[in-house]
PDB file of C-alpha atoms and ligand atoms in Angstrom:
ATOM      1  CA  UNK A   7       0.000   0.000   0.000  1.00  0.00           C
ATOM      2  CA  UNK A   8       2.779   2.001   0.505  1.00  0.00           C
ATOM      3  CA  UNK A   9       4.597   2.203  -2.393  1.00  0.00           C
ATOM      4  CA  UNK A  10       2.573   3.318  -5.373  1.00  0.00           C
ATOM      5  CA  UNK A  11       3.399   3.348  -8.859  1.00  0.00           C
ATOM      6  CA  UNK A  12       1.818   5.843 -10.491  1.00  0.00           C
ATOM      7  CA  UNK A  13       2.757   7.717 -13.800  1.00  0.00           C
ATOM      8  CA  UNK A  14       5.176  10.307 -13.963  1.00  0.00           C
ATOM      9  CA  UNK A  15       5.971   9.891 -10.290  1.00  0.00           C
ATOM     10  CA  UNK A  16       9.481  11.187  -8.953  1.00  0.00           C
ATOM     11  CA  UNK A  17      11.168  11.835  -5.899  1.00  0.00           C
ATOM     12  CA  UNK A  18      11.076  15.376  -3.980  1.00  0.00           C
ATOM     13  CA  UNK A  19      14.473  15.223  -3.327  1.00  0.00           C
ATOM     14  CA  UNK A  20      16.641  14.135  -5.421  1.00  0.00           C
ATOM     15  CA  UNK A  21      14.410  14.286  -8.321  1.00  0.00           C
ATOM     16  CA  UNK A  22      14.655  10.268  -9.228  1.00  0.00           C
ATOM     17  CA  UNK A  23      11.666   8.872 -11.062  1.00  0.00           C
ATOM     18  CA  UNK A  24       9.986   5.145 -10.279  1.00  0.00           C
ATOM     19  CA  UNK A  25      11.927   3.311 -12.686  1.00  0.00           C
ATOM     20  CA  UNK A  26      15.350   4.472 -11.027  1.00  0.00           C
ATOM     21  CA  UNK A  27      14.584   4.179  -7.043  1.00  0.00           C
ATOM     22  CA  UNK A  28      11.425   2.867  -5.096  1.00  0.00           C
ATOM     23  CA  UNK A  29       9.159   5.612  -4.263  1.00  0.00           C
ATOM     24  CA  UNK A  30       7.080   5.852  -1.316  1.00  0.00           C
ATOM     25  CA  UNK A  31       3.862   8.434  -0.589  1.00  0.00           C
ATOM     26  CA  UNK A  32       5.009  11.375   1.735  1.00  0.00           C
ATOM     27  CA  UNK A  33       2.063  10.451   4.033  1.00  0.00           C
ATOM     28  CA  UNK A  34       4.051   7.804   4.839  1.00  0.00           C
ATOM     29  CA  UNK A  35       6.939   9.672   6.363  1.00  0.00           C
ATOM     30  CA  UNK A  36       6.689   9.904  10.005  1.00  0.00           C
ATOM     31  CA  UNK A  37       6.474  13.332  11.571  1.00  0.00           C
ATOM     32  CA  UNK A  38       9.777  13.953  13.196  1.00  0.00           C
ATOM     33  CA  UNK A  39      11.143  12.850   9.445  1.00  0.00           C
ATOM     34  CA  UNK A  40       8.747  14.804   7.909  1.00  0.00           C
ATOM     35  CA  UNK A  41      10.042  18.117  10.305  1.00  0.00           C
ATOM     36  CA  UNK A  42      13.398  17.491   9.069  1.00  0.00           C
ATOM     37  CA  UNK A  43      12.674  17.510   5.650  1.00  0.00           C
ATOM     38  CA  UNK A  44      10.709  20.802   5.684  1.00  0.00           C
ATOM     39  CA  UNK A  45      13.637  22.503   7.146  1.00  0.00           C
ATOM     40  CA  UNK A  46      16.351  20.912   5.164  1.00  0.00           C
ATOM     41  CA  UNK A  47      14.452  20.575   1.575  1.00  0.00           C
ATOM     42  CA  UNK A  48      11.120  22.688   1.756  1.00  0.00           C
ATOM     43  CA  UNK A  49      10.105  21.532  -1.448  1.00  0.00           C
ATOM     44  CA  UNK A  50       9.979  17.613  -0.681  1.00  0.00           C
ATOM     45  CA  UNK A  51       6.383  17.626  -0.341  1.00  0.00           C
ATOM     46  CA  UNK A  52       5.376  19.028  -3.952  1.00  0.00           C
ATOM     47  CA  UNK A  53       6.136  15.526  -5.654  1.00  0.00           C
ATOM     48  CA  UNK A  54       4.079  13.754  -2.848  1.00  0.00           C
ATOM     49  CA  UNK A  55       6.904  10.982  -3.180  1.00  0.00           C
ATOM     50  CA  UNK A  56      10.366  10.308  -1.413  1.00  0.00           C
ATOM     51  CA  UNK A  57      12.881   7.467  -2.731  1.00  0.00           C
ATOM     52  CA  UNK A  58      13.266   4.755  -0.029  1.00  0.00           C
ATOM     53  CA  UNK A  59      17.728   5.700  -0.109  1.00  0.00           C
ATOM     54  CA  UNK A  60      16.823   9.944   0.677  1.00  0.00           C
ATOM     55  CA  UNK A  61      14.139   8.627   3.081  1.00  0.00           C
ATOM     56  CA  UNK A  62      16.859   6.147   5.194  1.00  0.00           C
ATOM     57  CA  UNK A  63      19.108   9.348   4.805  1.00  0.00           C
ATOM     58  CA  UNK A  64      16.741  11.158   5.856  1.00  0.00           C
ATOM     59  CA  UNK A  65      16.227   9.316   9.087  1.00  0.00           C
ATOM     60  CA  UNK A  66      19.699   9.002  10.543  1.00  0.00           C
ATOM     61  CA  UNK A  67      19.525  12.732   9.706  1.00  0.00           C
ATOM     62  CA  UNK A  68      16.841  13.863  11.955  1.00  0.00           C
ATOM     63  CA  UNK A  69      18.333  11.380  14.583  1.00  0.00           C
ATOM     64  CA  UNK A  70      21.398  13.272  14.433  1.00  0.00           C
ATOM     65  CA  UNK A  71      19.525  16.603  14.652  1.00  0.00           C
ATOM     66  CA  UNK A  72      17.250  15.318  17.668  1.00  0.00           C
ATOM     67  CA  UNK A  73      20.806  14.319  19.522  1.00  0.00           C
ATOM     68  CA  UNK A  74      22.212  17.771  18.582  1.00  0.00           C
ATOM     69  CA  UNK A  75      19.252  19.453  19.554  1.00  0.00           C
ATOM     70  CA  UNK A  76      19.086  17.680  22.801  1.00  0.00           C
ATOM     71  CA  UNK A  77      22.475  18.194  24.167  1.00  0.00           C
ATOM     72  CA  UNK A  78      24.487  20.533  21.638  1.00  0.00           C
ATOM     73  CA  UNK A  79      27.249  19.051  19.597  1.00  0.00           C
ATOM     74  CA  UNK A  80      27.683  15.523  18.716  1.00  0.00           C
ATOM     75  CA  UNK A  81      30.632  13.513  19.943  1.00  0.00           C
ATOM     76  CA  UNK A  82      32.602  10.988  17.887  1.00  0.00           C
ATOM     77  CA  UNK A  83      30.675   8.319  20.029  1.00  0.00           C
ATOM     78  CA  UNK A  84      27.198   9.718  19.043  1.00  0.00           C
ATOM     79  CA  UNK A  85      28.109   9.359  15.782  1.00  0.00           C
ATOM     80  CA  UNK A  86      29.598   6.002  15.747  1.00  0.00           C
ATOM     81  CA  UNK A  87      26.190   5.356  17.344  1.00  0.00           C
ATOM     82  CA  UNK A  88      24.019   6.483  14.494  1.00  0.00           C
ATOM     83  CA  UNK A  89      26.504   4.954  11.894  1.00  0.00           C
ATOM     84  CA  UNK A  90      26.034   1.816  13.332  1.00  0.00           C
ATOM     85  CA  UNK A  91      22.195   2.115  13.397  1.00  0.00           C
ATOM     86  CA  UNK A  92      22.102   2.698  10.157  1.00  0.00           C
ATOM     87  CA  UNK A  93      24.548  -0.155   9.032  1.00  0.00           C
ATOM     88  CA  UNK A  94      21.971  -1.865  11.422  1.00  0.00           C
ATOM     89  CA  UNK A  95      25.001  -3.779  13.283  1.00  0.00           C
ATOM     90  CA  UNK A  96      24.896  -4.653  17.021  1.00  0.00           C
ATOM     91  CA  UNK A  97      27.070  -2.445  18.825  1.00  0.00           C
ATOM     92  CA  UNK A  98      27.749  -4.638  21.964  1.00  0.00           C
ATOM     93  CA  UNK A  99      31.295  -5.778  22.130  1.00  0.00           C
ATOM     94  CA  UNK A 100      32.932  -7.802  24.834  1.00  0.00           C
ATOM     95  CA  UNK A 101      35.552  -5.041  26.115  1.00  0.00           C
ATOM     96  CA  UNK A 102      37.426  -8.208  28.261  1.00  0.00           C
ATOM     97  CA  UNK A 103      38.307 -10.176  25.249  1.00  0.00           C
ATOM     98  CA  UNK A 104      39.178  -7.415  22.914  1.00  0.00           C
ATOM     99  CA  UNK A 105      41.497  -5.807  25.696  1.00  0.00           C
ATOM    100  CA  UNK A 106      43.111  -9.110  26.648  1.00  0.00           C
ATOM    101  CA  UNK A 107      44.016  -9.695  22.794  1.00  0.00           C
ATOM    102  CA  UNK A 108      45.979  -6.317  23.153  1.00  0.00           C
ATOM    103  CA  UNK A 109      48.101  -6.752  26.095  1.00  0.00           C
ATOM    104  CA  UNK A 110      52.092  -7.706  25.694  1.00  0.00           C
ATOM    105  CA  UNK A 111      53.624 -10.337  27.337  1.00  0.00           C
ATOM    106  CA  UNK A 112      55.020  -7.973  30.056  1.00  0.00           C
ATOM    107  CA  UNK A 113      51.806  -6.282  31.327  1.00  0.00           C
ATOM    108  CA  UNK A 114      50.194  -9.921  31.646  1.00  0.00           C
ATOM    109  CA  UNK A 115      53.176 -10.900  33.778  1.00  0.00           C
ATOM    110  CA  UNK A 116      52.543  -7.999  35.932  1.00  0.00           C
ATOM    111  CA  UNK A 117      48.581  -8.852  35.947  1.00  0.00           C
ATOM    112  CA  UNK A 118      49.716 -12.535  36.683  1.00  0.00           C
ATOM    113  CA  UNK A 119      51.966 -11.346  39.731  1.00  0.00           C
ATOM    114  CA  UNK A 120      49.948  -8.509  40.961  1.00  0.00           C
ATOM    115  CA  UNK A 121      46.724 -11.031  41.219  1.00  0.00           C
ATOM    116  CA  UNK A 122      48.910 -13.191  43.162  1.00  0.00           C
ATOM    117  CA  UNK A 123      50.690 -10.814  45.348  1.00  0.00           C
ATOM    118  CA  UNK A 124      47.225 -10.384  46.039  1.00  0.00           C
ATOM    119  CA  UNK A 125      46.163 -13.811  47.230  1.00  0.00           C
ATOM    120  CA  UNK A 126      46.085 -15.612  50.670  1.00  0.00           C
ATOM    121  CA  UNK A 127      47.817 -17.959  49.443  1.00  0.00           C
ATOM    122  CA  UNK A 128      51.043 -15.338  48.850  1.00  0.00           C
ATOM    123  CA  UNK A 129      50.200 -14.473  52.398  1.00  0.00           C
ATOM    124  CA  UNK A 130      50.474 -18.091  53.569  1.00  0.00           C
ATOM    125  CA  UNK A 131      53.426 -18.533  51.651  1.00  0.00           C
ATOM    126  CA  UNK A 132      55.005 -15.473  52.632  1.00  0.00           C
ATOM    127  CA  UNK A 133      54.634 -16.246  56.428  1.00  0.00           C
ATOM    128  CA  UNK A 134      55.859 -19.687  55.868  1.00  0.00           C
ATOM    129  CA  UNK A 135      59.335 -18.807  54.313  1.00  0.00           C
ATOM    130  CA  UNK A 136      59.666 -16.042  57.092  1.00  0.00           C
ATOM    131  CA  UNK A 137      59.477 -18.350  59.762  1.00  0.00           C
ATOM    132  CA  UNK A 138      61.636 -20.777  58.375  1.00  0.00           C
ATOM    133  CA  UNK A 139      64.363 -18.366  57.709  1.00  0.00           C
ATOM    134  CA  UNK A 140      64.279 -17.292  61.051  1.00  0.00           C
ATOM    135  CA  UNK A 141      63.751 -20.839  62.953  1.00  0.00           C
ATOM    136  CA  UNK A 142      67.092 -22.117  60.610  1.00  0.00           C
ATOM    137  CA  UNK A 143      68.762 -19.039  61.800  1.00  0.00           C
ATOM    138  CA  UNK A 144      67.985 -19.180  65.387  1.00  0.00           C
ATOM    139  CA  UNK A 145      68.343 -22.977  66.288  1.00  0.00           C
ATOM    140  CA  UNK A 146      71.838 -23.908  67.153  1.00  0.00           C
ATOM    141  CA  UNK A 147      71.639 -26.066  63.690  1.00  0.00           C
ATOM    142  CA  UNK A 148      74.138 -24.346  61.728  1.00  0.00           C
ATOM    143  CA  UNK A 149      77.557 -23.576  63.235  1.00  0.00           C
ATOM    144  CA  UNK A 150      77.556 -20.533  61.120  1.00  0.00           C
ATOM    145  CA  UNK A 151      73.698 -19.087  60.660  1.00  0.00           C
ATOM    146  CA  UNK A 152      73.587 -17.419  56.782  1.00  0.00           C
ATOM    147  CA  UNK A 153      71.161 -13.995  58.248  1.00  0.00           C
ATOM    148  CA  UNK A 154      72.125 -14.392  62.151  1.00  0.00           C
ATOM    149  CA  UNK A 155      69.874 -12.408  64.712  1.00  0.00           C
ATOM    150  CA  UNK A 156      68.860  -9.288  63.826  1.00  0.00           C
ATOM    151  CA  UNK A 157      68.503 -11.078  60.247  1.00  0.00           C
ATOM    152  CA  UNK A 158      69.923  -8.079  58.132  1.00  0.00           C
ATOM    153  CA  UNK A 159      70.007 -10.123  54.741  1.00  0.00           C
ATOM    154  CA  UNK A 160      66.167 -10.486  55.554  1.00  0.00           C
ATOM    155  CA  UNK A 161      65.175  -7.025  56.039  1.00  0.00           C
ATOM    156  CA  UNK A 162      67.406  -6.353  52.472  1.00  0.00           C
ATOM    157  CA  UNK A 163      65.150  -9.037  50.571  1.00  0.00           C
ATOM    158  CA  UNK A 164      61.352  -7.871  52.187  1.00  0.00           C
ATOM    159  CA  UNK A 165      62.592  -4.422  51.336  1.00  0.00           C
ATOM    160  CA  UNK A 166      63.724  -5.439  47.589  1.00  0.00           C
ATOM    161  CA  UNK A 167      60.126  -7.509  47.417  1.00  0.00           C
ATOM    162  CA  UNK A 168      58.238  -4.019  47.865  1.00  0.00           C
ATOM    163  CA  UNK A 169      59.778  -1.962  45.865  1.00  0.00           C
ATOM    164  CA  UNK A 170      59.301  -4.117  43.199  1.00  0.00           C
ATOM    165  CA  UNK A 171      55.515  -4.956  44.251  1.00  0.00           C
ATOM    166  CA  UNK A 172      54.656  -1.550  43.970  1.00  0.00           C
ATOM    167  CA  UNK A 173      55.104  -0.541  40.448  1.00  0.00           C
ATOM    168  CA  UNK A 174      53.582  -3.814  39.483  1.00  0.00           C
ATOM    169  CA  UNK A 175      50.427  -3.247  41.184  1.00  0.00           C
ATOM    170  CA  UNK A 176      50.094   0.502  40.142  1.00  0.00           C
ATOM    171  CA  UNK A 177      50.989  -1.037  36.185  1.00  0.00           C
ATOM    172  CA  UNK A 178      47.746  -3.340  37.335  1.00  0.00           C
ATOM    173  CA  UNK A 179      45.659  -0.395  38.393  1.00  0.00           C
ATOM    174  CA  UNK A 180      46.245   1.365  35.756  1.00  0.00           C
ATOM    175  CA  UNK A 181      45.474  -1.873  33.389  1.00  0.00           C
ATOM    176  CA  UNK A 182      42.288  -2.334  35.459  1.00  0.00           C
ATOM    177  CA  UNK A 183      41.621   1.550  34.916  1.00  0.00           C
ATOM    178  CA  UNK A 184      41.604   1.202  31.376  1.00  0.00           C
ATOM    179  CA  UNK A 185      39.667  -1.506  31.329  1.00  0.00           C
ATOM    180  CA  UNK A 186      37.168   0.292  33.192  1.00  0.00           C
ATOM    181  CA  UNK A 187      36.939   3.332  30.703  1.00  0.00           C
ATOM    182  CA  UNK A 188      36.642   0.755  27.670  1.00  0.00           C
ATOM    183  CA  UNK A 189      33.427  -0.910  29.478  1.00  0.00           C
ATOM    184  CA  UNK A 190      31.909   2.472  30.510  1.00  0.00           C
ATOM    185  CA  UNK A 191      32.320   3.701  26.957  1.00  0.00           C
ATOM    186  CA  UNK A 192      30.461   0.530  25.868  1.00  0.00           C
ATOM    187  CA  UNK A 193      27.940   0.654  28.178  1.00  0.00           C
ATOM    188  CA  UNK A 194      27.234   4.396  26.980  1.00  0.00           C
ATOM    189  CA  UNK A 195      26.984   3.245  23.163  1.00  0.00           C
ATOM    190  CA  UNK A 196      24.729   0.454  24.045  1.00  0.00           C
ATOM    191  CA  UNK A 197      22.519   2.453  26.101  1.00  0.00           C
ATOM    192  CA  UNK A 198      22.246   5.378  23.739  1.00  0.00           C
ATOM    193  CA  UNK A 199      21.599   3.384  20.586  1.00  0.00           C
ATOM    194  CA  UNK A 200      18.543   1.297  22.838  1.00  0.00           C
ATOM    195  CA  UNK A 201      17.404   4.568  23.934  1.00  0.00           C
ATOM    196  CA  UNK A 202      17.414   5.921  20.440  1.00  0.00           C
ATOM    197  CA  UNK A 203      16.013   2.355  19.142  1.00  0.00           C
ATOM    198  CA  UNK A 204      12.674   2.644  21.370  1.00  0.00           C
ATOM    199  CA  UNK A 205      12.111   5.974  20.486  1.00  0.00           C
ATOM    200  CA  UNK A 206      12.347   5.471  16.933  1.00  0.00           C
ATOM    201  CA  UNK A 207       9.881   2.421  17.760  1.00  0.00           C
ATOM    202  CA  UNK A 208       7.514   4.610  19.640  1.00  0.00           C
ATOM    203  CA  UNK A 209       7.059   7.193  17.005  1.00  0.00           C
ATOM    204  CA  UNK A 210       6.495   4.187  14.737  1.00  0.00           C
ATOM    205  CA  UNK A 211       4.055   2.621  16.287  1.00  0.00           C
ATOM    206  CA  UNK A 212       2.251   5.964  17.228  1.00  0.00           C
ATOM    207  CA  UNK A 213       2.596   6.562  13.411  1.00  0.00           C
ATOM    208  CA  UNK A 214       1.071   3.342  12.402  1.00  0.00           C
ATOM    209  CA  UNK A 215      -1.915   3.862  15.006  1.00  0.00           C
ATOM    210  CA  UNK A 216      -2.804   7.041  13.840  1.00  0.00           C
ATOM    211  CA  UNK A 217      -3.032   5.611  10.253  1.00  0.00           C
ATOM    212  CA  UNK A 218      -4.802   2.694  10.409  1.00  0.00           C
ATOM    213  CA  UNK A 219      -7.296   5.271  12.746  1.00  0.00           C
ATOM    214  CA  UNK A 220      -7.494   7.733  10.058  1.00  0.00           C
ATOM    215  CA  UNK A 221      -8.545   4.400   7.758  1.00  0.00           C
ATOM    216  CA  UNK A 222     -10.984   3.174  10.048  1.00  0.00           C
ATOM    217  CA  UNK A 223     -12.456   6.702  10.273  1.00  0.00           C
ATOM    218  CA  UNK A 224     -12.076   6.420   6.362  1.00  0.00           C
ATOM    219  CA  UNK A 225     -14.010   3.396   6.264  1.00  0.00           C
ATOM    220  CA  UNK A 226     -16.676   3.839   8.756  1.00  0.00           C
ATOM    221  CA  UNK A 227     -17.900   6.853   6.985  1.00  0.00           C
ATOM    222  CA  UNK A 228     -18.307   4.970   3.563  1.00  0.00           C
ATOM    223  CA  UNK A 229     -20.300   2.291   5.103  1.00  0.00           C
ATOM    224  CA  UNK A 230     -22.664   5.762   6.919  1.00  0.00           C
ATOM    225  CA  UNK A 231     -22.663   7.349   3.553  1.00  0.00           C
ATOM    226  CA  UNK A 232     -23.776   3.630   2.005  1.00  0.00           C
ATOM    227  CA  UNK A 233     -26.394   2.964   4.871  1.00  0.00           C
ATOM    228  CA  UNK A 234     -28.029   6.027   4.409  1.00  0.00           C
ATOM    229  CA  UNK A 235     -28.875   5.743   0.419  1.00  0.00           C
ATOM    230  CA  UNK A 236     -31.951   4.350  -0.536  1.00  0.00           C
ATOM    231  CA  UNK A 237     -31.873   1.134  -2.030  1.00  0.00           C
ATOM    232  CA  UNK A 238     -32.544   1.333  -5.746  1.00  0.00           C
ATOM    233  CA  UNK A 239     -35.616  -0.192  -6.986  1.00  0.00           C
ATOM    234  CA  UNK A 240     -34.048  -4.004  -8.657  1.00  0.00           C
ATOM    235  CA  UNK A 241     -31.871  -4.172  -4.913  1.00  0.00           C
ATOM    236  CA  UNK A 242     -35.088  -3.547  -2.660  1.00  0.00           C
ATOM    237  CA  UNK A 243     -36.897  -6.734  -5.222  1.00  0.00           C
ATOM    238  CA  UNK A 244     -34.139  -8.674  -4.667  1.00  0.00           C
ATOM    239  CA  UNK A 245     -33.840  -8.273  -0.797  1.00  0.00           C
ATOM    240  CA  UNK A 246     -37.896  -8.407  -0.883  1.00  0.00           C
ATOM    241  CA  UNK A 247     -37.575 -12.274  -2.632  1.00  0.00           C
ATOM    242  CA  UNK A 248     -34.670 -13.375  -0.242  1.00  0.00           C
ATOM    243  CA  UNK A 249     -37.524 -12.392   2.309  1.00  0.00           C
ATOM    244  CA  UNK A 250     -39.901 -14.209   0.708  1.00  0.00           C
ATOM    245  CA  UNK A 251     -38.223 -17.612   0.253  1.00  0.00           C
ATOM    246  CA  UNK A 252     -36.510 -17.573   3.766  1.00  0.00           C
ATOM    247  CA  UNK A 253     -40.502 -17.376   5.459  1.00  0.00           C
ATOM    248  CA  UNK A 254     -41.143 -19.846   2.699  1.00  0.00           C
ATOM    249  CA  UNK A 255     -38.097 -22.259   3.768  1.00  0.00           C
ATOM    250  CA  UNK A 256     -38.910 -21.524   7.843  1.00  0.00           C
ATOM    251  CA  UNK A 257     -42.777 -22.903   7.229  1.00  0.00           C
ATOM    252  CA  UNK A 258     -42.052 -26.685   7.158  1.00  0.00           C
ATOM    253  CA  UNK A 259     -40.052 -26.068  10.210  1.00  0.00           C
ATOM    254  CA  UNK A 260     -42.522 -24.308  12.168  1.00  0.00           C
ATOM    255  CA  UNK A 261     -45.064 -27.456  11.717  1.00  0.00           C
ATOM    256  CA  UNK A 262     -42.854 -29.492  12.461  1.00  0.00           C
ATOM    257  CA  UNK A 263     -42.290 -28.365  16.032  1.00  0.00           C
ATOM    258  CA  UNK A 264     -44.426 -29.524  19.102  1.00  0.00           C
ATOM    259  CA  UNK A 265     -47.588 -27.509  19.654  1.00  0.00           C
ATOM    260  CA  UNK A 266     -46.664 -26.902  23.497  1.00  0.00           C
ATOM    261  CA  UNK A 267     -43.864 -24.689  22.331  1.00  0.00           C
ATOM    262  CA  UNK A 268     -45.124 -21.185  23.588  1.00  0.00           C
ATOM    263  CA  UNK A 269     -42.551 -19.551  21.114  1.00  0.00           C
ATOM    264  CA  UNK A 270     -41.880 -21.487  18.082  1.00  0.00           C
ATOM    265  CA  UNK A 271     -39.623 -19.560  15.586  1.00  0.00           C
TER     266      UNK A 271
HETATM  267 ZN1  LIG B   3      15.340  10.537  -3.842  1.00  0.00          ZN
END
């Protein structure tokens, strides 16, 4: 119903006739489209068609406009929005997957040790070699103890241990940071394009019902225009027959029912 193919048809914008480009009735166009178009080509109406391409440009257009409108001008993430709603890709992207593809051998080292420096189990360990230095160095085991009492050699090692454990874990932060700002940034795409996608779904389906009620409206007036005509003359003889052989066909039945029957039909 929407596209119609009538003679010497072309397209208000771009000026394509309905051999070149499917055309569609301007009625069609929903009316934050149809806004656009007044401003940008005030003379898309006179044809009473739009080509299906300048009405999908026309769409992302007045998208764009509504985000500009709404909170000034558009950033290179709005836009990769709208591109992608237009390519009509999905714009989700597991940020965890793609980031661990990227990292060097290096920075998962430090990932690898910083998770662990982080663990109980480091703890446990940690404790456990402690003790054991000191126990070997205190009992009377060794003639010569390697770290005797106050264990300087061991105060030189836990002090090398942190500095190192330091940088690592700030390299891991920092990782974990950026991490962070890839998943927000996904999260903001994803929720932008839905919120864009139900809106454009709404004024869709508002669209729609106010057509089809405008065609109802259409319709029930025909059928009020129809009802109130008089029948002509060979119509009212044929409805008067109908009549005739229904009472006709309805008599057999009537004597055929039980005279106790207070209403027979
Ligand atoms: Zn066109």
């Amino acid at each position: 119903m929407a596209r119609k193919a009538i003679a010497a048809s072309y397209c208000g914008i771009c000026g394509r006739g309905e051999r070149e480009a499917a055309l569609l009735s301007v009625e069609w166009v929903r009316p934050n489209i149809a806004r656009y178009l007044d401003d940008a080509h005030p003379k898309w109406r006179e044809s009473r068609f739009i080509c299906s391409t300048d009405l999908q440009m026309a769409r992302w257009q007045a998208l764009e406009s509504v985000i500009e409108r709404e909170r000034g001008e558009l950033t290179e993430l709005d836009r990769s929005v709208i591109a992608s709603m237009s390519r009509d890709e999905t714009l989700s992207q597991n940020v965890e997957e793609d980031y661990a593809e990227r990292l060097s051998f290096g920075e998962r080292a430090a990932d690898r040790i910083a998770g662990f420096a982080g663990s109980w189990a480091f703890i446990l360990t940690f404790v456990g070699v402690l003790m054991l230095w000191v126990a070997v160095n205190l009992v009377p085991l060794l003639r010569q103890p390697f770290d005797p009492y106050p264990f300087i050699l061991l105060n030189l090692m836990l002090s090398m241990i942190a500095a190192f454990q330091a940088p690592l874990i700030m390299m891991s932060q920092k990782r974990q940071e950026a991490k962070d700002r890839l998943r927000s940034l996904n999260d903001y795409r994803v929720n932008l394009k839905a919120e864009l996608e139900i809106r454009h779904l709404h004024e869709k389906f508002d669209h729609h019902l106010m057509r089809q009620w405008e065609r109802l409206t259409e319709i029930q007036e025909t059928q009020m225009e129809l009802l109130s005509q008089p029948l002509p003359t060979s119509a009212r003889s044929a409805v008067k027959k109908k009549k005739a052989s229904k009472a006709a066909a309805d008599s057999p039945q009537r004597s055929a029912l039980p005279p106790s029957d207070p209403k027979p039909s």
